[in-house]
Amino acid sequence: MTSRSLMRVSVAGIIAATGLALAVAPASAHPKPTKPAKTVPVRLVAINDFHGNLEPPTGSSGAIVNEAGTSVPAGGAAYMATHLKSLVNKDTAVVAAGDLIGATPLISAAYHDEPTVELLGKLGLDVSSVGNHEFDEGITELRRIQDGGCHPTDGCSPAGRWKGAKYEYVGANVLKEKNDRFALPPTSIQKVNGVKVGFIGLVTQTTPTIVSSAGIEGLRFAEEVESGNRAAALLRRQGVKAIVALVHEGDSITPNQSPDACPVTPGAGSRIASGLSADVDLVVMGHSHQAYICKTKDPAGQDRYYTQGSSFGRVLTKIDFQVDKKTGEIVRSSVAPDNNVVTRDVVADPQITQFVQTWKDRVAAVANREIGQITADIGRPASPSGETPLGILIADAQLEATRAGGQAEVALMNPGGVRTDLTFAQSGSEGNGVVTYGEAFAVQPFNNLMQVVTLTGAQLDALLEQQWQNGGATVRILQPSASLTYTMNLSQPIGSRVSEIKVNGTAVTDTQAIRVAANNFLVGGGDGFSVFTQGTGLWSGPLDIDALVAYFEAHSPVAPPVVGRITVAG
């Protein structure tokens, strides 16, 4: 008890002893001392699925629908830095929900993502859950990225010896297979504005099915909710009551919604968000590359927010809340999330701009690397069916890249994603017929992830019928892999133009389950192909550009493929 409190007790005793009325003086004449604040403000700024997009992403990956319902250019490290500076204050921790590295553009991937990790350190990132792509090169490489040291095979990058990440990776459900001990720290405790906030890291338990076996060798990925609850109990035993889960798992959404809306189709993300124990106050998600702010009930019936901020640095999720100073608990009613689009109508941060340019200059030699040869021009002139030699070549490459891990049977490529031709004549000093990495990247510059979903035969038919949109005014013919053939009859009404669908020469039935590969733009319903969003068993694999490079490396010299996978009748 303070001396001021003792004084108040003494005055009250005198009044009681003398029988004086309490109204001797107006209350306003003796205002009570201002009490110290009972809560303190805390702000989190979250990112997810950055995938090394140091330069502004292009195409569909470089735009997002804003709060007004308008698609705007978004992303780019220098713009993200400017927006981040406007959101960060002394009450802020910067956090992430995985896939910051892996499946990255050449500027980062060429140097094992050291440029991206260095950038995130410059931006003040404090802690991140691991994502499945953090394991693309295995746990040993992830530890090197965390702790420092040069790559054991490729040596040091042009920047010199790698010093390690300035932020911490956590993964409460990543266990050593031999003894079930944690392979990574399960939690991280950060002191934010004078209070302790505990962060739990969780990655999708499907990681073994979407990462190469070499990447997850010796590891086991436990169920997320059970692992998260154990980690929350551990934090409580350490005296931490304000708890946030960073979860690399998420839901699909209805496309083209405000980033602050909740148009989710309940899935793995919702299951985790509602299943984690009531000790967890807030769930920050990733993995599905969607933007949403949703609310659910925890097992105790309390409201709990779960959020996700798109991908490729296009959204920063700002979350404000109050922490009770006495109990250390987050005041649930004070939690206020907001997805902020990283627009490009601000001044790009000059230091980060220079940082990115430095790495762009360093990677020039990689861009000139020969990946294969072609025997003639492979371009985009369309046949009467809408097939193009380059389009179907890319589909073949994508099928080959997704067949083993995703069990893909067919692949489909959106024609708008093929941006330029491959020409036989040399474009520089590489020689006729030589294809460089830079040339292949110009064909597919969007850094889309390859994904595979299961569709029924009836759904595949419905998907192919969506090639004619807006009453036929818009026609987008998906480029098929050689394993998929069908007939189109343009004299039939829209919705009834596709027939005789075959996979590997066998007629497809309506109930048959077919594994279909496409880039994540299409799988997310892009270009109006909404049937893709009905797919199940989502698997994510390499970048589309990596699929094409691998195909050239395996099959060169490559001749222009013959169109004719689609038969035109009527």
XYZ file of C-alpha atoms in Angstrom:
570
model
C 0.000 0.000 0.000
C 1.378 3.421 -1.013
C 1.587 6.420 1.329
C -1.106 8.050 -0.849
C -3.408 5.107 -0.198
C -2.686 5.267 3.532
C -3.608 8.949 3.528
C -6.956 8.233 1.881
C -7.702 5.613 4.572
C -6.808 8.067 7.390
C -9.069 10.809 6.040
C -11.926 8.352 5.724
C -11.366 7.263 9.334
C -11.491 10.825 10.606
C -14.730 11.451 8.747
C -16.284 8.331 10.188
C -15.109 9.072 13.719
C -16.415 12.648 13.787
C -19.687 11.888 12.063
C -19.062 14.532 9.393
C -21.202 14.208 6.317
C -19.478 13.093 3.130
C -21.011 16.043 1.310
C -19.073 18.663 3.279
C -17.252 19.566 0.042
C -18.265 18.895 -3.539
C -16.603 15.849 -5.039
C -15.246 17.959 -7.857
C -13.227 19.987 -5.391
C -11.152 16.936 -4.513
C -10.622 14.911 -7.713
C -9.197 11.434 -7.255
C -5.658 10.874 -8.459
C -5.467 9.371 -11.935
C -4.993 5.632 -11.670
C -2.279 3.976 -13.707
C -3.499 2.315 -16.894
C -4.701 -1.245 -16.302
C -3.799 -2.375 -19.832
C -1.019 -1.714 -22.294
C -1.372 -1.587 -26.083
C 0.381 -4.122 -28.297
C 0.494 -4.220 -32.073
C 1.476 -7.099 -34.318
C 2.260 -6.680 -37.998
C 2.158 -10.028 -39.773
C 3.247 -11.333 -43.157
C 2.989 -14.778 -44.693
C 4.047 -16.642 -47.821
C 6.485 -13.971 -48.977
C 8.327 -16.534 -51.127
C 11.303 -14.275 -51.707
C 9.501 -11.681 -53.803
C 12.107 -8.960 -53.454
C 11.057 -7.366 -56.718
C 7.426 -6.401 -57.268
C 5.596 -9.540 -58.394
C 4.067 -9.404 -61.855
C 0.918 -10.612 -63.565
C -1.846 -12.056 -61.403
C 0.651 -12.501 -58.570
C 1.284 -8.745 -58.500
C -2.257 -7.523 -57.935
C -4.916 -7.877 -55.249
C -8.453 -6.674 -54.650
C -8.471 -3.849 -52.099
C -11.113 -2.847 -49.569
C -13.011 -0.937 -52.268
C -13.268 -4.009 -54.472
C -10.705 -2.748 -57.006
C -7.774 -4.828 -58.210
C -4.580 -2.830 -57.647
C -0.853 -3.521 -58.180
C 0.681 -4.661 -54.903
C 3.873 -6.033 -53.412
C 7.587 -5.486 -53.746
C 10.081 -5.314 -50.896
C 10.784 -1.584 -51.206
C 7.066 -0.747 -51.086
C 6.512 -3.204 -48.257
C 9.252 -1.438 -46.282
C 7.525 1.923 -46.725
C 4.148 0.574 -45.619
C 5.721 -1.287 -42.718
C 7.365 1.874 -41.404
C 3.963 3.563 -41.277
C 2.548 0.720 -39.161
C 5.371 0.039 -36.718
C 5.691 1.882 -33.428
C 7.221 1.175 -30.024
C 4.373 -1.209 -29.228
C 4.986 -3.448 -32.252
C 6.317 -6.905 -32.973
C 6.701 -8.054 -36.584
C 5.737 -11.706 -37.039
C 5.214 -14.189 -39.879
C 3.402 -17.432 -40.654
C 5.892 -19.264 -42.831
C 6.947 -19.808 -46.448
C 9.084 -16.712 -46.351
C 11.646 -18.664 -48.367
C 11.404 -21.538 -50.815
C 9.658 -21.440 -54.210
C 11.322 -18.071 -54.692
C 12.308 -16.004 -57.757
C 15.785 -16.296 -59.171
C 17.041 -13.189 -57.367
C 16.653 -15.031 -54.060
C 16.757 -18.712 -55.014
C 20.148 -18.407 -56.720
C 21.730 -17.748 -53.327
C 19.674 -20.176 -51.231
C 17.357 -17.353 -50.124
C 19.973 -15.521 -48.088
C 18.904 -12.221 -49.746
C 15.312 -12.693 -48.551
C 16.276 -13.596 -45.007
C 18.619 -10.613 -44.845
C 15.843 -8.342 -46.117
C 13.387 -9.576 -43.473
C 15.974 -8.871 -40.816
C 16.304 -5.336 -42.119
C 12.524 -4.964 -41.905
C 12.559 -5.938 -38.228
C 10.985 -9.391 -38.323
C 11.042 -10.930 -34.843
C 9.652 -14.457 -35.176
C 8.079 -16.748 -37.771
C 6.548 -20.165 -37.875
C 8.127 -22.478 -40.399
C 6.179 -23.194 -43.561
C 6.437 -26.306 -45.680
C 8.749 -24.514 -48.129
C 11.227 -23.754 -45.367
C 12.037 -27.484 -45.637
C 12.640 -27.530 -49.394
C 16.381 -27.981 -48.851
C 16.073 -29.933 -45.605
C 16.375 -29.239 -41.888
C 20.172 -28.936 -42.022
C 19.945 -26.122 -44.556
C 17.189 -24.446 -42.534
C 19.445 -24.474 -39.484
C 22.216 -22.896 -41.572
C 19.840 -20.162 -42.651
C 18.918 -19.627 -39.014
C 22.390 -19.793 -37.498
C 24.776 -18.726 -40.254
C 27.651 -20.144 -42.274
C 28.243 -20.580 -45.991
C 26.445 -23.173 -48.086
C 28.287 -26.511 -47.880
C 28.223 -27.056 -51.658
C 27.943 -23.639 -53.276
C 30.018 -21.776 -50.721
C 29.550 -18.158 -49.745
C 27.356 -15.795 -51.716
C 28.765 -12.571 -53.225
C 27.872 -10.895 -49.911
C 30.389 -13.038 -48.036
C 29.924 -15.385 -45.096
C 26.275 -15.709 -44.125
C 25.619 -14.343 -40.627
C 22.279 -16.037 -40.031
C 18.714 -14.809 -39.620
C 17.925 -11.968 -37.233
C 14.561 -13.566 -36.509
C 13.671 -16.935 -35.008
C 11.885 -19.844 -36.670
C 9.544 -21.860 -34.440
C 7.696 -25.123 -35.047
C 5.881 -26.878 -32.224
C 4.734 -29.789 -34.379
C 8.069 -30.449 -36.105
C 9.571 -33.431 -34.315
C 12.628 -35.619 -34.719
C 11.460 -38.954 -36.025
C 13.897 -40.981 -33.925
C 12.903 -39.650 -30.503
C 9.911 -37.309 -30.970
C 11.845 -34.368 -29.549
C 11.426 -30.884 -30.949
C 13.475 -30.345 -34.106
C 12.994 -26.575 -33.722
C 12.064 -24.317 -30.808
C 8.306 -24.784 -30.323
C 7.700 -21.274 -29.023
C 9.201 -17.816 -28.757
C 8.604 -15.259 -26.016
C 8.850 -11.647 -27.126
C 8.671 -8.633 -24.815
C 6.451 -6.086 -26.543
C 5.771 -2.713 -24.903
C 6.863 -4.138 -21.581
C 4.643 -7.243 -21.605
C 5.432 -10.827 -22.546
C 3.745 -12.291 -25.609
C 4.237 -15.948 -26.425
C 4.249 -17.181 -30.028
C 3.590 -20.775 -31.062
C 4.796 -21.996 -34.448
C 2.774 -24.604 -36.351
C 3.132 -25.891 -39.922
C 0.617 -27.918 -41.892
C 0.773 -31.582 -40.976
C 0.537 -32.342 -44.707
C 4.125 -31.123 -45.180
C 5.445 -34.653 -45.937
C 3.078 -34.854 -48.911
C 4.076 -31.507 -50.417
C 7.831 -31.457 -49.797
C 10.386 -33.809 -51.285
C 11.301 -36.790 -49.143
C 14.858 -35.481 -48.880
C 13.570 -32.202 -47.439
C 11.762 -33.835 -44.513
C 14.107 -36.751 -43.899
C 14.290 -37.607 -40.206
C 11.298 -35.432 -39.305
C 7.722 -36.065 -38.229
C 4.957 -33.477 -38.533
C 2.405 -33.903 -35.767
C -1.241 -32.839 -35.782
C -1.490 -29.086 -35.396
C -4.145 -28.616 -32.686
C -2.713 -31.152 -30.266
C 0.787 -29.767 -30.754
C -0.407 -26.190 -30.360
C -2.204 -26.989 -27.132
C 0.904 -28.590 -25.643
C 2.931 -25.522 -26.606
C 0.316 -23.206 -25.076
C 0.465 -25.162 -21.818
C 4.258 -24.838 -21.875
C 3.986 -21.068 -22.238
C 1.482 -20.885 -19.377
C 3.901 -22.787 -17.146
C 6.510 -20.167 -18.045
C 4.157 -17.452 -16.845
C 3.127 -16.240 -20.301
C -0.616 -15.641 -20.628
C -0.798 -13.598 -23.874
C -0.475 -16.274 -26.561
C -0.545 -16.042 -30.363
C -0.391 -19.009 -32.744
C 1.505 -18.533 -36.031
C 0.039 -21.270 -38.212
C 1.160 -22.204 -41.698
C -2.192 -23.571 -42.764
C -5.271 -21.824 -44.103
C -8.571 -21.889 -45.937
C -9.728 -21.162 -49.468
C -11.976 -18.184 -50.137
C -14.499 -16.895 -52.620
C -12.279 -14.868 -54.986
C -12.232 -11.090 -55.452
C -13.372 -10.132 -51.958
C -12.110 -7.369 -49.693
C -8.991 -8.470 -47.777
C -10.879 -7.626 -44.581
C -13.816 -9.917 -45.387
C -14.311 -13.527 -44.309
C -15.441 -15.395 -47.435
C -13.706 -18.626 -46.396
C -14.686 -22.139 -47.276
C -14.114 -23.937 -43.958
C -11.173 -26.259 -44.186
C -7.955 -27.082 -42.353
C -7.418 -23.464 -41.317
C -10.827 -23.098 -39.709
C -10.427 -26.452 -37.996
C -7.221 -25.327 -36.321
C -8.500 -21.837 -35.533
C -11.515 -23.196 -33.652
C -9.789 -26.252 -32.178
C -6.815 -24.680 -30.400
C -7.281 -24.353 -26.654
C -8.766 -21.245 -25.096
C -5.249 -20.355 -23.893
C -4.534 -19.178 -27.450
C -5.899 -15.672 -27.987
C -5.245 -15.105 -31.675
C -4.333 -17.151 -34.772
C -2.230 -15.736 -37.627
C -2.313 -18.031 -40.669
C -0.708 -18.659 -44.057
C -0.259 -21.376 -46.685
C -3.406 -20.899 -48.797
C -2.256 -17.486 -50.136
C -5.577 -15.824 -49.316
C -6.488 -12.608 -47.518
C -9.168 -12.738 -44.842
C -10.095 -11.677 -41.334
C -12.405 -14.126 -39.596
C -13.784 -14.765 -36.137
C -14.595 -18.103 -34.545
C -15.331 -19.503 -31.079
C -12.608 -21.202 -29.076
C -13.429 -24.364 -27.075
C -14.463 -22.181 -24.113
C -16.957 -20.268 -26.257
C -14.902 -17.071 -26.460
C -14.502 -15.089 -29.660
C -11.148 -15.569 -31.353
C -9.852 -13.951 -34.542
C -7.927 -15.789 -37.236
C -6.322 -13.913 -40.116
C -4.268 -14.341 -43.258
C -2.517 -11.790 -45.464
C -2.455 -13.117 -49.042
C 1.068 -13.817 -50.379
C 4.166 -12.376 -52.076
C 4.248 -9.312 -49.809
C 0.963 -7.895 -51.114
C -0.675 -7.508 -47.683
C 0.482 -6.613 -44.173
C -1.880 -7.687 -41.392
C -2.027 -5.163 -38.546
C -3.486 -6.498 -35.283
C -3.958 -4.217 -32.269
C -4.952 -5.403 -28.794
C -4.632 -4.613 -25.104
C -2.844 -6.748 -22.523
C -4.052 -6.674 -18.933
C -1.057 -5.616 -16.839
C -2.220 -7.533 -13.787
C -3.073 -10.872 -15.377
C -0.874 -10.726 -18.470
C -3.846 -11.838 -20.569
C -4.906 -10.398 -23.904
C -8.237 -8.616 -23.588
C -10.126 -10.500 -26.301
C -12.668 -7.739 -26.811
C -9.849 -5.322 -27.691
C -8.437 -7.370 -30.593
C -8.718 -5.362 -33.820
C -7.221 -6.875 -37.024
C -6.879 -5.037 -40.339
C -5.390 -6.233 -43.628
C -3.391 -3.444 -45.284
C -2.701 -3.744 -49.013
C 0.933 -3.015 -49.932
C 0.137 -0.587 -52.714
C 2.742 0.860 -55.059
C 1.421 4.420 -54.899
C 3.874 5.256 -52.108
C 7.550 6.205 -52.338
C 9.637 3.055 -52.433
C 12.093 2.838 -49.567
C 15.430 3.973 -51.086
C 17.651 1.718 -48.963
C 15.636 -1.383 -49.753
C 15.484 -0.349 -53.418
C 19.278 -0.280 -53.506
C 19.473 -3.584 -51.612
C 17.252 -5.296 -54.183
C 19.166 -3.785 -57.104
C 22.437 -5.082 -55.680
C 21.129 -8.644 -55.661
C 19.583 -8.188 -59.091
C 23.008 -7.244 -60.448
C 24.600 -10.212 -58.705
C 22.157 -12.698 -60.216
C 22.725 -11.551 -63.813
C 25.213 -14.372 -64.395
C 22.620 -16.919 -63.323
C 20.067 -15.438 -65.715
C 22.468 -16.107 -68.607
C 22.897 -19.774 -67.686
C 22.046 -22.255 -70.457
C 19.250 -24.649 -69.476
C 18.767 -26.462 -72.795
C 18.256 -26.194 -76.509
C 15.385 -26.027 -79.012
C 15.379 -27.199 -82.636
C 13.150 -24.385 -83.935
C 10.993 -21.530 -82.725
C 8.422 -22.605 -80.125
C 5.780 -19.924 -79.953
C 2.235 -18.906 -79.252
C 0.412 -18.936 -82.610
C -2.851 -20.763 -81.938
C -4.294 -23.640 -83.936
C -8.059 -23.749 -84.703
C -8.530 -25.562 -81.381
C -6.754 -22.799 -79.470
C -3.697 -24.900 -78.667
C -0.254 -23.317 -78.991
C 3.048 -25.198 -79.256
C 4.567 -23.338 -76.300
C 1.411 -23.651 -74.209
C 1.172 -27.425 -74.520
C 4.942 -27.767 -73.993
C 4.579 -25.950 -70.671
C 1.653 -28.214 -69.738
C 3.826 -31.270 -70.426
C 6.577 -29.816 -68.257
C 4.130 -29.120 -65.447
C 2.726 -32.644 -65.568
C 6.227 -34.092 -65.355
C 7.046 -31.875 -62.365
C 3.891 -32.822 -60.429
C 3.448 -36.478 -61.308
C 5.601 -37.921 -58.530
C 4.770 -35.680 -55.582
C 1.211 -34.711 -56.484
C 0.197 -37.855 -58.389
C -0.919 -35.624 -61.268
C -2.511 -37.339 -64.258
C -3.122 -34.296 -66.444
C -1.965 -30.675 -66.475
C -3.612 -27.495 -67.732
C -1.889 -24.173 -68.453
C -3.640 -20.814 -68.778
C -2.765 -19.186 -72.121
C -2.436 -15.734 -70.570
C 0.437 -16.990 -68.433
C 2.624 -17.591 -71.508
C 4.140 -14.172 -72.031
C 6.615 -14.484 -74.901
C 7.968 -16.951 -77.478
C 11.119 -19.033 -77.420
C 13.087 -18.184 -80.557
C 15.758 -20.310 -82.207
C 17.878 -17.307 -83.184
C 20.193 -16.165 -80.435
C 19.105 -13.151 -78.431
C 22.579 -12.439 -77.065
C 25.858 -14.278 -77.304
C 24.518 -17.681 -76.238
C 24.231 -19.157 -79.759
C 21.343 -20.299 -81.947
C 18.940 -22.732 -80.344
C 20.230 -22.133 -76.812
C 17.647 -21.421 -74.123
C 18.892 -19.467 -71.111
C 17.302 -19.308 -67.706
C 16.473 -15.666 -68.302
C 14.660 -16.526 -71.548
C 12.633 -19.253 -69.829
C 11.819 -16.889 -67.009
C 10.536 -14.311 -69.516
C 8.078 -16.938 -70.777
C 6.700 -17.525 -67.268
C 7.588 -14.498 -65.098
C 4.866 -14.847 -62.478
C 6.472 -17.272 -60.008
C 3.272 -19.241 -59.624
C 3.389 -22.398 -57.557
C 2.456 -25.675 -59.170
C -0.511 -27.284 -57.434
C -2.563 -30.441 -57.891
C -6.195 -31.040 -56.911
C -8.598 -33.916 -57.374
C -11.571 -33.279 -59.650
C -14.257 -35.729 -60.660
C -14.795 -36.453 -64.314
C -17.950 -34.346 -64.192
C -16.022 -31.442 -62.631
C -13.276 -31.699 -65.243
C -15.954 -31.517 -67.921
C -17.502 -28.465 -66.236
C -14.075 -26.856 -65.954
C -13.402 -27.269 -69.662
C -16.820 -25.790 -70.426
C -15.681 -22.628 -68.612
C -13.284 -21.917 -71.488
C -16.171 -19.935 -73.037
C -17.279 -17.074 -70.807
C -19.469 -13.979 -71.030
C -21.746 -15.620 -73.563
C -18.768 -16.646 -75.652
C -17.293 -13.149 -75.856
C -14.305 -14.321 -73.793
C -12.521 -17.503 -74.864
C -9.572 -18.896 -72.929
C -8.474 -22.313 -74.107
C -6.571 -24.112 -71.384
C -3.438 -25.731 -72.771
C -3.582 -29.492 -72.094
C -0.783 -31.934 -71.397
C -0.412 -34.838 -73.826
C -2.239 -37.101 -71.364
C -5.531 -35.216 -71.840
C -7.576 -35.274 -75.045
C -11.123 -34.257 -75.836
C -13.438 -32.990 -78.555
C -14.912 -29.500 -78.756
C -17.949 -28.705 -80.871
C -18.396 -24.970 -81.361
C -21.825 -25.448 -82.943
C -23.210 -26.607 -79.605
C -24.475 -24.190 -76.938
C -22.054 -22.992 -74.300
C -22.034 -25.548 -71.495
C -22.343 -28.469 -73.897
C -19.307 -28.043 -76.137
C -16.915 -30.592 -74.619
C -17.179 -34.348 -75.107
C -15.112 -37.529 -75.383
C -12.714 -36.574 -72.588
C -9.918 -39.114 -72.260
C -7.014 -39.438 -69.829
C -4.135 -41.452 -71.224
C -6.433 -42.738 -73.937
C -9.171 -44.003 -71.602
C -12.617 -42.410 -71.552
C -13.384 -40.477 -68.373
C -16.496 -41.235 -66.303
C -18.440 -38.637 -64.317
C -17.524 -40.165 -60.950
C -13.886 -40.858 -61.733
C -11.335 -39.051 -59.530
C -8.643 -37.300 -61.556
C -5.573 -35.509 -60.242
C -5.261 -32.257 -62.193
C -2.152 -30.042 -62.107
C -2.163 -26.286 -62.732
C -0.522 -23.183 -61.347
C -1.913 -21.668 -58.147
C -3.528 -18.836 -60.118
C -5.804 -21.301 -61.895
C -6.344 -23.513 -58.860
C -7.548 -20.434 -57.001
C -10.228 -19.850 -59.649
C -8.274 -17.369 -61.760
C -9.433 -16.377 -65.252
C -12.962 -17.397 -64.318
C -12.173 -21.106 -63.892
C -14.117 -21.362 -60.641
C -14.587 -25.148 -60.873
C -10.946 -25.479 -59.819
C -11.931 -24.208 -56.361
C -14.105 -27.307 -55.918
C -11.015 -29.488 -56.043
C -9.906 -31.516 -53.050
C -6.597 -32.923 -51.832
C -4.578 -29.785 -52.586
C -0.861 -30.403 -53.121
C 1.689 -27.639 -53.703
C 4.951 -28.223 -55.505
C 7.685 -26.279 -57.290
C 7.469 -22.955 -59.071
C 6.190 -23.156 -62.626
C 9.493 -21.786 -63.936
C 11.400 -24.541 -62.144
C 9.148 -27.119 -63.793
C 9.968 -25.703 -67.223
C 13.715 -25.538 -66.521
C 13.760 -29.137 -65.312
C 11.973 -30.235 -68.481
C 14.552 -28.549 -70.729
C 17.415 -29.985 -68.720
C 15.958 -33.483 -69.074
C 14.805 -33.430 -72.714
C 17.001 -31.083 -74.766
C 17.085 -30.528 -77.625
C 13.335 -29.905 -77.539
C 11.328 -29.810 -80.757
C 8.063 -27.883 -81.069
C 5.292 -30.245 -79.963
C 2.534 -31.047 -82.440
C -0.878 -29.642 -81.573
C -3.950 -31.855 -81.869
C -4.806 -32.832 -78.325
C -8.113 -31.051 -78.802
C -10.238 -32.215 -81.725
C -12.538 -29.637 -83.293
C -15.892 -30.944 -84.532
C -18.896 -29.222 -86.040
